[in-house]
C-alpha angles and dihedrals in degrees: 000000000000121000090249089059090055090048092052091047091051091048091050090052088052089052091048090052094046089052089057088062090065089073111120090239088071096048095104091051093048090048092054097048116127136166089278089062088077088063091043093056091048092050091046090051092049092048094045103032097142094051092044091049091050091052094044093050102036125103112252098264097047088043090058090048090056091046096046089062092061131083111254096257093049088047090054094051092042092054092046092048092047090050089050090050092051093047090048091050090051092053093048093048091050092049093046090054091052102039110027107079128145121236102059127101120279088242092057089047088062089060093044092049089052088058089056092049092050096045098090091055091061092063120081093207091062092055093040113026093170125108091242132085113284117246089215127087110242128202091241090059091062090057090054091055094057 
């Protein structure tokens, strides 16, 4: 399997997870999202990394088993954080395939590795994994205005 196949699979998992957030049980949480919610999901992910990883990497049925054990608010943030993790993985995998090649100097590899590290920040779905419009301007939006 090529790296781009892994990237697509990770992105699709992120989309599956984001779709779960459209459930009516999460309506009150979606309605109260604000710009600070981006920080909240990052903090939740950091504080619950093992749970988030289990949910992001589980097959759909085991994923639901993990989620069903959680109170609704924790389930909401777990799903959002797992979607973010999957979207971020997709971005990193894509960037690694493009930028990390053997044969260059170790100094040039520093610059190429930096491109991989920055890749997730160029994708809106990493910064805003929710199924609602992002409150943040995104570089792609500027292109639409031209």
